[in-house]
Amino acid sequence: MADDASPVTEGCADPARTAAEHAVPVPRAAAASTGPVGGTAPTSRARTSREGRPPAMNDVAALAGVSHQTVSRVLNDHPSVRPATRERVLDAIATLGYRPNLAARALVTRRTGTIGVITPATVLFGPTSTLVAIERAARDVGHYVSVATLRDFSGREVGDAVEHFLAQGVDGVVVVAPSTETIDAVADVRAPVPVVLVTSGREGVAVPTVAVDQVAGGRLATEHLLASGRRTVVHVAGPLEWYDARDRLRGWQEAHEAAGLAVPQHRVGGWRAADGFAVGRALVRDGLPDAVFAANDQLALGLLAAFAGAGVRVPEDVAVVGFDDEPGAEFYAPPLTTVRQDFAELGRRAVAALVEAMGGRVPEVASIAPELVVRASSGSGRDV
């Protein structure tokens, strides 16, 4: 029967066909649910060939009335196949329950379509959102993700995670590297596949990195408060072994210096609301500043609770700005002004950089600009 795809030179091996000739039959749910609810599902053909073996590419080609090259092109989403032919091939695949053997394909193409992601074992909003964004971005370009969450980012733990990924045959690795410890550990690992870091700690890093510009975010928050007439803006920093905490602190300092103002003493907290609550109570006891810039929204939540408990009005007595724009920040009391990070874009750029590196190219790296989201907690407040 006539074929609808461009011809293939006879005698040339088709790697996708070679890999896909060994197939595993997998039931397709759609084939059993195409009739009306409560009706009888259409009967599918046998899911093994007449020889009793799993269906192969030739079986799909015979049922669809095309060549095996056309089946291969459909499986690889090649644009040269006409829509009607593509539909016939997909119907034949569904009827037979045919699936390519990915392990065999990997032997031929030397690609598994899987990337490894190493990330801290934490429920903090930033690292968790970054992981979800990477997974979504990878799926969008046809890759799956294998994840290793580490409590300890020692060189040995990171090395073990990379070795585990290599045993799985991953095509590349993304490391969410929030701390100095992580960078040091990655520097000790020599992986034979491309590695991309998601980190704002770029100095001395020899591998491609992607990041949101945390220094710019710190400046945005502080400049907003200074522009509203506040002159004493205290910063509640996160743990300073985290690059994000360091950079947000630096942005706060730079904004004061650019305005010609003395830089107040910052307070070091953690990342939890309880840390912000403790700092808030201390500020009430020691004397309130005009405003507080918190290194994340959870710290800001704790500050707001401490101020409310002490009868301090926000923003009339003290303005508060957070960082992250985590879900629910608009429902804080009052709604929280904060700096939003575009985690979806961060995930896309991390995966794009890895795909570029996997193709032997040097990825372009650029920081992602954060966005200030103004709400009630930073209102004009008292006269200063």
Short mmCIF file of N, CA and C in Angstrom, two decimals, residues 277-347:
data_model
loop_
_atom_site.label_atom_id
_atom_site.label_comp_id
_atom_site.label_asym_id
_atom_site.label_seq_id
_atom_site.Cartn_x
_atom_site.Cartn_y
_atom_site.Cartn_z
N PHE A 277 8.30 35.62 64.21
CA PHE A 277 7.56 36.00 65.41
C PHE A 277 8.53 36.42 66.52
N ALA A 278 9.61 35.66 66.68
CA ALA A 278 10.60 35.99 67.72
C ALA A 278 11.26 37.34 67.45
N VAL A 279 11.62 37.59 66.19
CA VAL A 279 12.23 38.88 65.85
C VAL A 279 11.22 40.01 66.05
N GLY A 280 9.95 39.77 65.67
CA GLY A 280 8.92 40.80 65.84
C GLY A 280 8.75 41.20 67.30
N ARG A 281 8.74 40.22 68.19
CA ARG A 281 8.62 40.54 69.62
C ARG A 281 9.82 41.33 70.11
N ALA A 282 11.01 40.98 69.59
CA ALA A 282 12.22 41.72 69.99
C ALA A 282 12.16 43.17 69.49
N LEU A 283 11.65 43.38 68.27
CA LEU A 283 11.53 44.74 67.74
C LEU A 283 10.53 45.56 68.55
N VAL A 284 9.45 44.95 68.97
CA VAL A 284 8.48 45.65 69.82
C VAL A 284 9.12 46.06 71.13
N ARG A 285 9.93 45.17 71.68
CA ARG A 285 10.58 45.44 72.97
C ARG A 285 11.67 46.50 72.84
N ASP A 286 12.45 46.44 71.73
CA ASP A 286 13.62 47.30 71.59
C ASP A 286 13.32 48.63 70.93
N GLY A 287 12.19 48.73 70.29
CA GLY A 287 11.84 49.97 69.56
C GLY A 287 11.59 49.68 68.10
N LEU A 288 10.41 50.08 67.62
CA LEU A 288 10.03 49.75 66.25
C LEU A 288 10.75 50.62 65.23
N PRO A 289 11.18 50.02 64.11
CA PRO A 289 11.66 50.81 62.98
C PRO A 289 10.48 51.34 62.19
N ASP A 290 10.76 52.10 61.12
CA ASP A 290 9.68 52.56 60.24
C ASP A 290 9.11 51.40 59.42
N ALA A 291 9.98 50.45 59.08
CA ALA A 291 9.55 49.36 58.20
C ALA A 291 10.46 48.15 58.41
N VAL A 292 9.94 46.99 58.00
CA VAL A 292 10.72 45.76 58.06
C VAL A 292 10.61 45.04 56.71
N PHE A 293 11.75 44.68 56.16
CA PHE A 293 11.80 43.84 54.97
C PHE A 293 12.23 42.44 55.41
N ALA A 294 11.33 41.49 55.27
CA ALA A 294 11.59 40.11 55.68
C ALA A 294 12.08 39.29 54.49
N ALA A 295 13.02 38.38 54.73
CA ALA A 295 13.66 37.62 53.65
C ALA A 295 12.75 36.59 53.01
N ASN A 296 11.64 36.24 53.64
CA ASN A 296 10.62 35.44 52.95
C ASN A 296 9.26 35.71 53.59
N ASP A 297 8.22 35.18 52.97
CA ASP A 297 6.86 35.47 53.43
C ASP A 297 6.54 34.82 54.77
N GLN A 298 7.16 33.68 55.06
CA GLN A 298 6.91 33.06 56.35
C GLN A 298 7.47 33.91 57.49
N LEU A 299 8.64 34.48 57.30
CA LEU A 299 9.15 35.42 58.31
C LEU A 299 8.20 36.60 58.47
N ALA A 300 7.69 37.12 57.35
CA ALA A 300 6.75 38.24 57.41
C ALA A 300 5.47 37.85 58.15
N LEU A 301 5.00 36.62 57.95
CA LEU A 301 3.81 36.15 58.65
C LEU A 301 4.04 36.17 60.16
N GLY A 302 5.21 35.71 60.60
CA GLY A 302 5.53 35.73 62.02
C GLY A 302 5.62 37.15 62.57
N LEU A 303 6.20 38.06 61.77
CA LEU A 303 6.27 39.46 62.19
C LEU A 303 4.87 40.05 62.38
N LEU A 304 3.99 39.79 61.41
CA LEU A 304 2.63 40.33 61.50
C LEU A 304 1.91 39.81 62.74
N ALA A 305 2.12 38.54 63.07
CA ALA A 305 1.48 37.97 64.25
C ALA A 305 2.01 38.61 65.53
N ALA A 306 3.33 38.82 65.58
CA ALA A 306 3.92 39.44 66.77
C ALA A 306 3.43 40.88 66.93
N PHE A 307 3.37 41.62 65.83
CA PHE A 307 2.92 43.00 65.91
C PHE A 307 1.45 43.08 66.31
N ALA A 308 0.63 42.21 65.74
CA ALA A 308 -0.80 42.22 66.09
C ALA A 308 -1.00 41.91 67.57
N GLY A 309 -0.22 40.97 68.08
CA GLY A 309 -0.34 40.60 69.49
C GLY A 309 0.07 41.71 70.42
N ALA A 310 0.94 42.61 69.93
CA ALA A 310 1.40 43.73 70.77
C ALA A 310 0.62 45.01 70.50
N GLY A 311 -0.41 44.93 69.68
CA GLY A 311 -1.21 46.12 69.39
C GLY A 311 -0.55 47.07 68.40
N VAL A 312 0.47 46.60 67.68
CA VAL A 312 1.16 47.42 66.68
C VAL A 312 0.39 47.34 65.37
N ARG A 313 0.08 48.50 64.78
CA ARG A 313 -0.71 48.53 63.56
C ARG A 313 0.22 48.47 62.33
N VAL A 314 -0.17 47.62 61.38
CA VAL A 314 0.54 47.51 60.10
C VAL A 314 -0.46 47.90 59.01
N PRO A 315 -0.14 48.92 58.20
CA PRO A 315 1.14 49.60 58.04
C PRO A 315 1.25 50.93 58.78
N GLU A 316 0.25 51.30 59.59
CA GLU A 316 0.26 52.64 60.19
C GLU A 316 1.47 52.85 61.09
N ASP A 317 1.81 51.87 61.93
CA ASP A 317 2.94 52.01 62.85
C ASP A 317 4.24 51.49 62.25
N VAL A 318 4.15 50.44 61.47
CA VAL A 318 5.34 49.85 60.82
C VAL A 318 4.88 49.13 59.56
N ALA A 319 5.62 49.34 58.47
CA ALA A 319 5.32 48.66 57.21
C ALA A 319 6.08 47.35 57.14
N VAL A 320 5.52 46.40 56.42
CA VAL A 320 6.16 45.08 56.30
C VAL A 320 6.12 44.64 54.83
N VAL A 321 7.26 44.15 54.36
CA VAL A 321 7.37 43.57 53.02
C VAL A 321 8.03 42.20 53.13
N GLY A 322 7.51 41.23 52.40
CA GLY A 322 8.08 39.88 52.39
C GLY A 322 8.78 39.56 51.09
N PHE A 323 8.97 38.26 50.84
CA PHE A 323 9.66 37.82 49.63
C PHE A 323 9.16 36.42 49.29
N ASP A 324 8.75 36.19 48.06
CA ASP A 324 8.33 34.92 47.46
C ASP A 324 6.95 35.00 46.84
N ASP A 325 6.01 35.75 47.47
CA ASP A 325 4.61 35.75 47.08
C ASP A 325 4.07 34.33 47.08
N GLU A 326 4.20 33.68 48.23
CA GLU A 326 3.71 32.31 48.34
C GLU A 326 2.18 32.31 48.36
N PRO A 327 1.55 31.18 48.02
CA PRO A 327 0.09 31.13 48.00
C PRO A 327 -0.50 31.55 49.35
N GLY A 328 -1.47 32.44 49.30
CA GLY A 328 -2.11 32.93 50.52
C GLY A 328 -1.57 34.23 51.02
N ALA A 329 -0.49 34.75 50.44
CA ALA A 329 0.09 36.01 50.92
C ALA A 329 -0.90 37.16 50.81
N GLU A 330 -1.80 37.08 49.82
CA GLU A 330 -2.79 38.14 49.66
C GLU A 330 -3.87 38.09 50.73
N PHE A 331 -3.89 37.01 51.52
CA PHE A 331 -4.89 36.88 52.58
C PHE A 331 -4.30 37.06 53.98
N TYR A 332 -3.02 37.43 54.07
CA TYR A 332 -2.46 37.79 55.38
C TYR A 332 -3.23 39.00 55.91
N ALA A 333 -3.07 39.28 57.19
CA ALA A 333 -3.75 40.42 57.79
C ALA A 333 -2.69 41.42 58.27
N PRO A 334 -2.49 42.50 57.52
CA PRO A 334 -3.09 42.86 56.23
C PRO A 334 -2.44 42.09 55.07
N PRO A 335 -3.05 42.15 53.87
CA PRO A 335 -2.44 41.50 52.71
C PRO A 335 -1.00 41.96 52.51
N LEU A 336 -0.14 41.02 52.19
CA LEU A 336 1.31 41.25 52.25
C LEU A 336 1.88 41.76 50.93
N THR A 337 2.56 42.90 51.00
CA THR A 337 3.43 43.32 49.90
C THR A 337 4.64 42.40 49.89
N THR A 338 5.03 41.94 48.70
CA THR A 338 6.09 40.94 48.64
C THR A 338 6.76 40.97 47.27
N VAL A 339 7.85 40.25 47.15
CA VAL A 339 8.58 40.14 45.89
C VAL A 339 8.30 38.77 45.29
N ARG A 340 7.78 38.77 44.08
CA ARG A 340 7.39 37.51 43.43
C ARG A 340 8.54 36.97 42.57
N GLN A 341 8.78 35.67 42.72
CA GLN A 341 9.74 34.97 41.87
C GLN A 341 8.97 34.15 40.83
N ASP A 342 9.43 34.18 39.60
CA ASP A 342 8.78 33.42 38.53
C ASP A 342 9.40 32.03 38.47
N PHE A 343 8.84 31.12 39.28
CA PHE A 343 9.41 29.78 39.35
C PHE A 343 9.18 29.00 38.06
N ALA A 344 8.07 29.25 37.37
CA ALA A 344 7.83 28.55 36.10
C ALA A 344 8.93 28.89 35.10
N GLU A 345 9.28 30.16 35.01
CA GLU A 345 10.36 30.56 34.10
C GLU A 345 11.70 30.00 34.55
N LEU A 346 11.91 29.94 35.85
CA LEU A 346 13.15 29.36 36.38
C LEU A 346 13.27 27.90 35.95
N GLY A 347 12.18 27.14 36.06
CA GLY A 347 12.21 25.75 35.63
C GLY A 347 12.47 25.62 34.14
#
